[in-house]
Coordinates of C-alpha atoms and ligand atoms in Angstrom, one line a residue:
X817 CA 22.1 13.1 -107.9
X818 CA 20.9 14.6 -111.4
X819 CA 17.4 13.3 -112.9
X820 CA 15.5 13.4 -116.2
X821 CA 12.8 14.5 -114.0
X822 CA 11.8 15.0 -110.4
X823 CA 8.1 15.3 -110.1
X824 CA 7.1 17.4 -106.7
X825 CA 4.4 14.9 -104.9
X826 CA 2.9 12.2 -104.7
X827 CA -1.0 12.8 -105.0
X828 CA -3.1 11.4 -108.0
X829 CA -1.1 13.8 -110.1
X830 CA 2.5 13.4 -109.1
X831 CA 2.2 9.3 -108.8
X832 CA 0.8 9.5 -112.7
X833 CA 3.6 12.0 -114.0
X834 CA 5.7 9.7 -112.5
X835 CA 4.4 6.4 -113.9
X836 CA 3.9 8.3 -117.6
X837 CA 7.8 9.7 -117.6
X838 CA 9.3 5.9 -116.4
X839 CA 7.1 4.3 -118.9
X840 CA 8.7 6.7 -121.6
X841 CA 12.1 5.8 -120.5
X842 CA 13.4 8.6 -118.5
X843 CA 15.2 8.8 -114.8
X844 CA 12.6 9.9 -112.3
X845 CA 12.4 10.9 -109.0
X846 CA 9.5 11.3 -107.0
X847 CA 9.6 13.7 -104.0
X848 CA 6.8 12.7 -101.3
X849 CA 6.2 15.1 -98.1
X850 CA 3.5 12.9 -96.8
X851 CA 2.3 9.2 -97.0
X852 CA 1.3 8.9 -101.2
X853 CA -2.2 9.7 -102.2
X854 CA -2.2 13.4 -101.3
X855 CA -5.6 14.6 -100.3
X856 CA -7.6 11.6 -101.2
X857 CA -6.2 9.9 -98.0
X858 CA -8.5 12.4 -96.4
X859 CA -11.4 11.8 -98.7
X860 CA -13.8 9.2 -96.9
X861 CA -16.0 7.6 -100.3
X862 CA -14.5 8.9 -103.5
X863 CA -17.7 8.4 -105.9
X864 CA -16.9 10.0 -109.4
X865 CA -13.7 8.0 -110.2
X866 CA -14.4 6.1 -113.1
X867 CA -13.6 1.9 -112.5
X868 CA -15.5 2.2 -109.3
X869 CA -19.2 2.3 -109.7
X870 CA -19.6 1.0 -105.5
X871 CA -17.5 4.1 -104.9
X872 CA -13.8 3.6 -103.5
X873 CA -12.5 4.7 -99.8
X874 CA -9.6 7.0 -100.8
X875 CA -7.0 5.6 -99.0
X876 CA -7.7 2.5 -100.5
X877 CA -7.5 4.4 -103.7
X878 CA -4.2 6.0 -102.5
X879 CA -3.4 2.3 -101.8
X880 CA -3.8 1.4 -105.4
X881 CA -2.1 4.3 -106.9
X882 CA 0.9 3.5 -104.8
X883 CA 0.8 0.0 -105.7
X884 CA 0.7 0.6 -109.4
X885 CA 4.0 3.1 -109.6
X886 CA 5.7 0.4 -106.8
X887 CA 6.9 -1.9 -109.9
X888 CA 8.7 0.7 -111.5
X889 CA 12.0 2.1 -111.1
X890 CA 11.4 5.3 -109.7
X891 CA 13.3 7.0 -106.7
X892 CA 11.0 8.1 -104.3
X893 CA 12.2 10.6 -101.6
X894 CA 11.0 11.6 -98.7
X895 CA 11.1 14.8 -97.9
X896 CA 10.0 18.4 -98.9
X897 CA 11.4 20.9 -101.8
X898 CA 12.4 23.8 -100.0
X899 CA 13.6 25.5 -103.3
X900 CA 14.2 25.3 -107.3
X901 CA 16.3 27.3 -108.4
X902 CA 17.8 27.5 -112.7
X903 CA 21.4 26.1 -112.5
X904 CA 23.9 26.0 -115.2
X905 CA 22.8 24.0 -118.7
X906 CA 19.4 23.8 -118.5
X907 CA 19.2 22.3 -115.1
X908 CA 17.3 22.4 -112.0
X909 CA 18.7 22.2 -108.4
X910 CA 15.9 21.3 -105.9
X911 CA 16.8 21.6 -102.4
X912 CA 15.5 19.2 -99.6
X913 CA 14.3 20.4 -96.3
X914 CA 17.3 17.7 -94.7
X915 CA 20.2 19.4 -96.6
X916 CA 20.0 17.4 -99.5
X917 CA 19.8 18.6 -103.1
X918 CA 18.7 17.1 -106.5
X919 CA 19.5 17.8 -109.7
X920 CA 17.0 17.7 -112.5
X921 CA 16.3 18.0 -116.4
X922 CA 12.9 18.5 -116.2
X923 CA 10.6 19.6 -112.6
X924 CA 6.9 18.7 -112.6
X925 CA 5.0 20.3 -109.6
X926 CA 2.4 18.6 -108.1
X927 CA 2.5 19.6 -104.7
X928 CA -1.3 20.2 -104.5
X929 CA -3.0 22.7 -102.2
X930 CA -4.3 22.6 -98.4
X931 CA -7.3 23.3 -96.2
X932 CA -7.2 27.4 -95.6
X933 CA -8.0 28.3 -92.4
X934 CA -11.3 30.6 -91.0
X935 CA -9.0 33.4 -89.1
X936 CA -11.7 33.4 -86.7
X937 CA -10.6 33.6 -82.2
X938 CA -11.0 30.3 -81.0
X939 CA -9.7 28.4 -84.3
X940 CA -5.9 27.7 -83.0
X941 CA -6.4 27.5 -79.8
X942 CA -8.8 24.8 -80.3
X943 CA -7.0 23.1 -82.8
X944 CA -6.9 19.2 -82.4
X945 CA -9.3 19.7 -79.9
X946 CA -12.6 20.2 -81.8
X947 CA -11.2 22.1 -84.9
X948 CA -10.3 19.9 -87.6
X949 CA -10.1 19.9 -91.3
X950 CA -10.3 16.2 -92.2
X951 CA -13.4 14.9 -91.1
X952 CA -12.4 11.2 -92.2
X953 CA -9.0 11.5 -90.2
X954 CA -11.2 12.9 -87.2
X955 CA -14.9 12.2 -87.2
X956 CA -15.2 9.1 -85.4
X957 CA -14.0 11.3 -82.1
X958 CA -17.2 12.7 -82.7
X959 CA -19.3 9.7 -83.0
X960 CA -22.9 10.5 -81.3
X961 CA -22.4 14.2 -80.6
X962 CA -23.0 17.6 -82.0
X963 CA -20.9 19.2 -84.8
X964 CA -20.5 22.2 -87.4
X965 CA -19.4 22.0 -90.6
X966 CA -18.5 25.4 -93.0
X967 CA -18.1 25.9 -96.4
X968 CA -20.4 25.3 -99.4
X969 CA -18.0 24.0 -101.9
X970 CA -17.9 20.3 -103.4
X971 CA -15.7 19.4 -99.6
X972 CA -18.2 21.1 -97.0
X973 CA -20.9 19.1 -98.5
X974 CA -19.2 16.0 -99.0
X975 CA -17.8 15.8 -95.6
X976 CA -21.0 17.1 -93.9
X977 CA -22.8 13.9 -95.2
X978 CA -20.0 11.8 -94.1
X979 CA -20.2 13.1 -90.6
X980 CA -24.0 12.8 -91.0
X981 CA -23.6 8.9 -90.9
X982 CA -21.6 9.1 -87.8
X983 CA -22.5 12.1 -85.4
X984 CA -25.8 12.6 -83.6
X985 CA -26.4 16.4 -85.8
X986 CA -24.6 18.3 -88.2
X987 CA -25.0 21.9 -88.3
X988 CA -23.9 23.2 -92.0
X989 CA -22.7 26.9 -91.5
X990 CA -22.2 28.4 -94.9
X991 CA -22.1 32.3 -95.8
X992 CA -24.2 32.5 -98.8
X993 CA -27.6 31.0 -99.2
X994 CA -27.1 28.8 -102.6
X995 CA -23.8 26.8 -102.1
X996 CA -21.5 26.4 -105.0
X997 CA -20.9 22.9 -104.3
X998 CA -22.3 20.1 -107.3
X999 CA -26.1 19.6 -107.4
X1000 CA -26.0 15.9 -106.4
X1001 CA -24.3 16.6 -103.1
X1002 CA -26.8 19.7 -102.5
X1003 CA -29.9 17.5 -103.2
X1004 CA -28.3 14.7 -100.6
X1005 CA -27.3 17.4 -97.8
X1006 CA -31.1 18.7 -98.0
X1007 CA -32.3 15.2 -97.7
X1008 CA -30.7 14.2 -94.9
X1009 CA -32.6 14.7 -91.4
X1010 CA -29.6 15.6 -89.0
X1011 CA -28.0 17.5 -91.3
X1012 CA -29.6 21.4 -90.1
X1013 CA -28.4 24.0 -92.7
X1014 CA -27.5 27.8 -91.3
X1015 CA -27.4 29.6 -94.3
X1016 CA -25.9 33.3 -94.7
X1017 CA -24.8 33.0 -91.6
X1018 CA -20.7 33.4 -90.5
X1019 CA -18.8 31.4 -87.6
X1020 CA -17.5 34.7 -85.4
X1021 CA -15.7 32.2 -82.6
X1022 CA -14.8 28.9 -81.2
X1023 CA -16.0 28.8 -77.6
X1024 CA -14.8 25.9 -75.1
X1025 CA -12.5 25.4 -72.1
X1026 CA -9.9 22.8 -70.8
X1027 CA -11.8 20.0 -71.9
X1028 CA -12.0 21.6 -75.6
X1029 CA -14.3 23.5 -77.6
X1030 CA -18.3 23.2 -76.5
X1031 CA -19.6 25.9 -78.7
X1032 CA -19.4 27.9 -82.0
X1033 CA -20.9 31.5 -82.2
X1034 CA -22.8 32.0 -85.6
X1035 CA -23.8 35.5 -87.1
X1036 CA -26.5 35.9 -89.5
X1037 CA -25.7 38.1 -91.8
X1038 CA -28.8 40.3 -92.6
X1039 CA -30.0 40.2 -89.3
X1040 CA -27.0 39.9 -87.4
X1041 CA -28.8 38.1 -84.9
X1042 CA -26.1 35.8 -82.8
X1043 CA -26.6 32.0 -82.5
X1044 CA -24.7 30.2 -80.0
X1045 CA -24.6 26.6 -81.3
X1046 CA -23.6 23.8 -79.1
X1047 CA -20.6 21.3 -80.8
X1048 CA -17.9 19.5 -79.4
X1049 CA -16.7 19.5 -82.9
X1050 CA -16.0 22.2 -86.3
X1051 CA -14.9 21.3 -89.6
X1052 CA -13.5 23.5 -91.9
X1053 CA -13.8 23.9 -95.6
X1054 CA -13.4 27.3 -96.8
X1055 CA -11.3 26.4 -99.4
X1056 CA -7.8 25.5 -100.7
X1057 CA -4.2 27.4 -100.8
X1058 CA -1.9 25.9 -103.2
X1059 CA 1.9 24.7 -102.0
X1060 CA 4.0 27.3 -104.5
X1061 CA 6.0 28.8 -101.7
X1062 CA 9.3 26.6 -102.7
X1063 CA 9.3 27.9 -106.1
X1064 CA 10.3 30.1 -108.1
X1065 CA 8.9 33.8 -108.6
X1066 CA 8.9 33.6 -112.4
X1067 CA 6.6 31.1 -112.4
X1068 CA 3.3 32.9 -113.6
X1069 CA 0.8 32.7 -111.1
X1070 CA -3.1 33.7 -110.7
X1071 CA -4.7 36.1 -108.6
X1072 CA -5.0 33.2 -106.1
X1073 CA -1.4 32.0 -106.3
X1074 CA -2.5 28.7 -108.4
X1075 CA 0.0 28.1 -111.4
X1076 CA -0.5 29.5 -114.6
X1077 CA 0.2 26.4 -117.2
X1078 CA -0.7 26.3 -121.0
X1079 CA -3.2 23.2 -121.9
X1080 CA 0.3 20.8 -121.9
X1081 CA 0.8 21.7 -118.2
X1082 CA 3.7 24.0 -119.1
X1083 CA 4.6 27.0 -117.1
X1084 CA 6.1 30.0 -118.2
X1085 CA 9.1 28.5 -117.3
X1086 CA 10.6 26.2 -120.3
X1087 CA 11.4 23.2 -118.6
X1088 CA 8.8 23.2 -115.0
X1089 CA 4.9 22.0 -115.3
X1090 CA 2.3 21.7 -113.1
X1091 CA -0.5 19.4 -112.5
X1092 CA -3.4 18.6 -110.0
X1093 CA -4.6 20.8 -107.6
X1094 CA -1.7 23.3 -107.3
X1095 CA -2.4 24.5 -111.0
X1096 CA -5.3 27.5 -111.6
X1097 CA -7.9 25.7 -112.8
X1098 CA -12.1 25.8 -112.5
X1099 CA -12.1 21.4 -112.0
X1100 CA -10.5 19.8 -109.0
X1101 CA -10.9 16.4 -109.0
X1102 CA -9.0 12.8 -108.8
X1103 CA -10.0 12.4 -112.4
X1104 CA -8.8 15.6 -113.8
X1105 CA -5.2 15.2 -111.3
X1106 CA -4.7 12.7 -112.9
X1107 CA -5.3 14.0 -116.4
X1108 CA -2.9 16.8 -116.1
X1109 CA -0.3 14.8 -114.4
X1110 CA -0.5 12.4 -117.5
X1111 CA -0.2 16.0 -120.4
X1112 CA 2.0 17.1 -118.0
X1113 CA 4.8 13.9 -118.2
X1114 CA 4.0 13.6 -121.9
X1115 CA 4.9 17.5 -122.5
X1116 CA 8.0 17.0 -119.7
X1117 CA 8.8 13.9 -121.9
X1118 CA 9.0 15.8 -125.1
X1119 CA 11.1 18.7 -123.8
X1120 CA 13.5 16.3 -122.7
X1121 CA 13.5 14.8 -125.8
X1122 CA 14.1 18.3 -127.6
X1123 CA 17.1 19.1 -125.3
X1124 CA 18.7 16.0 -126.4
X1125 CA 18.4 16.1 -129.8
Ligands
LIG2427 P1 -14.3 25.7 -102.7 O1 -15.0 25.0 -103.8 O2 -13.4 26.8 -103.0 O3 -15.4 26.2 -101.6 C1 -15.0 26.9 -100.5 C2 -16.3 27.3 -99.8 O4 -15.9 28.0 -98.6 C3 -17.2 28.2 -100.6 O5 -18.5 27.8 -100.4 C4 -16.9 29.6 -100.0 O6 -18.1 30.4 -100.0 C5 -16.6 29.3 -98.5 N1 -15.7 30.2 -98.0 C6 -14.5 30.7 -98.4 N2 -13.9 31.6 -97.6 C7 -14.8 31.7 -96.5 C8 -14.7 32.4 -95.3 N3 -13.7 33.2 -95.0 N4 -15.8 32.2 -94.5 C9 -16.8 31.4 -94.7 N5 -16.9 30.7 -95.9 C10 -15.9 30.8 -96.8 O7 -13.3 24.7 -101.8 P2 -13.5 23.1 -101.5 O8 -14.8 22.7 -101.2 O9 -12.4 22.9 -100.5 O10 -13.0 22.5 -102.9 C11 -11.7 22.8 -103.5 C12 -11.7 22.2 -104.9 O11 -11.7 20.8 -104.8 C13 -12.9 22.6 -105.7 O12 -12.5 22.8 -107.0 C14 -13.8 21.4 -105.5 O13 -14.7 21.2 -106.6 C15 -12.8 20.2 -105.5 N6 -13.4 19.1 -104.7 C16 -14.1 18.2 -105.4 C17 -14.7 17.1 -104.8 C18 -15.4 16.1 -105.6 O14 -16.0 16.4 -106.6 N7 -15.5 14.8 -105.2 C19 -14.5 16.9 -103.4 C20 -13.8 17.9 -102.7 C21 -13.3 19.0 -103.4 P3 -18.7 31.0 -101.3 O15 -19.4 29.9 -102.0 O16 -19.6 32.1 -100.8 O17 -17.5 31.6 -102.1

């Protein structure tokens, strides 16, 4: 089946390329791996979207998103991109993880970025029971007891004061001693009693046995004095990987493997863009997704235009 465009996701970014190239008149397709909404679904209160000044729970955000594009005529697919590859004329051929291809004028990739992992013994073999990476999909297991939480960024202290309102203690692990998450969350995290923080300190191991993890072994860095703390639970947010494995290698990338785009989402590919998270970029936010999925259908739109003309 040929397209205008496919768009690659259906986060804040990919569900506004989407709505931006149908409203300028285009055939789209939207590929989705996952239920729409993309990381917010995992985001407990989302309070810096601008509409929402009681905040917004993201999947009721997702909700909204999905409700919005739902009177439109766009195809959404389920399934994952596999590979893009440059066919004949101009065009794209996207293949599905079921066997089934697309064809397409224009690509936009949106497919985001996920939780990396801490490498550390332990961390797979406890995973699902006491490592997680979504504390809204997981935290109420928790309700009452004892967890840790590492990371520093914008995620480690956003979801460390969500858990705070449900567990008995949070114990922030982080690596450095100044976190590089926004002052406002800093300022809450040090206000709020059963949050403890464990600063330049490391997670070496996730301890447990049958019943699941019990324990997380903490290093100090200077010191390198050993702290066994006691959690049934440890929530990890070291930071994102984008999704570029499916495409391909001509797409400029950064050191990081984020997508290299110009300030109209294109990438050094004429016809592919990029927007949201999977793009290399200092501002990862619902607000600025859905900015660059926005440039990014306007510039898409355009380059369709140009090909036809
Ligand atoms: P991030 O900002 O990259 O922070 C990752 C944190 O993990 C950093 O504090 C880093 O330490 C630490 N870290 C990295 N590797 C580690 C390792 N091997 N061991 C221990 N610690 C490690 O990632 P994020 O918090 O997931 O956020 C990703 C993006 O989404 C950011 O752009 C963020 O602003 C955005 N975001 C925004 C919001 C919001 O504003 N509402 C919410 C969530 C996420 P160092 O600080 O020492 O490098």
């Amino acid at each position: 089946m040929l397209y205008d465009a496919v768009v690659i996701g259906a986060g804040p970014a990919g569900i506004t390329a989407a709505l931006y190239l149908v409203r300028s008149g285009v055939s789209v397709a939207l590929v989705e791996n996952a239920a729409p909404g993309g990381q917010i679904l995992s985001t407990a209160e989302i309070e810096n979207y601008p509409g929402f000044p009681k905040s917004i729970k993201g999947w009721e955000l997702a909700d909204l998103f999905d409700a919005h594009l739902a009177s439109y005529p766009v195809a959404r697919i389920r399934g994952q991109v596999v590979s893009v590859r440059q066919a004949e004329g101009h065009l794209f051929t996207l293949e599905l993880s079921e066997g089934e291809s697309l064809e397409a004028r224009a690509v936009v990739v949106c497919s985001g970025a996920y939780h990396r992992k801490l490498g550390v013994p332990g961390e797979e073999a406890f995973s699902g029971r006491g490592v997680s990476y979504c504390a809204v999909c997981d935290g109420n297991f928790y309700r009452g007891r004892d967890v840790v939480v590492v990371g520093g960024g914008n995620s480690a202290l956003e979801e460390a004061l969500y858990l705070s309102r449900i567990v008995n203690k949070v114990y922030l692990v982080h690596r450095r001693d100044s976190f590089r998450g926004a002052m406002i969350y800093q300022e809450k995290v040090r206000q709020t009693e059963n949050i403890e923080l464990v600063t330049g300190s490391v997670v070496d191991e996730i301890r447990g046995g049958d019943a699941g993890m019990d324990s997380v072994i903490v290093r100090h860095l200077e010191s390198g004095d050993i702290r066994v703390v006691p959690a049934d639970g440890i929530f990890i947010y070291v930071g994102m990987e984008p999704v570029t494995g499916y495409l391909p290698e001509q797409i400029n990338r950064d050191a990081a493997g984020f997508i290299l785009t110009d300030a109209e989402m294109c990438t050094s590919v004429p016809g592919i863009f990029a927007a949201g998270d999977v793009r290399s970029k200092r501002c990862r936010q619902v607000s600025t997704a859905v900015g660059d999925g926005a440039t990014a259908a306007t510039a898409a739109s355009s380059y369709l235009e140009q090909r036809n003309a």
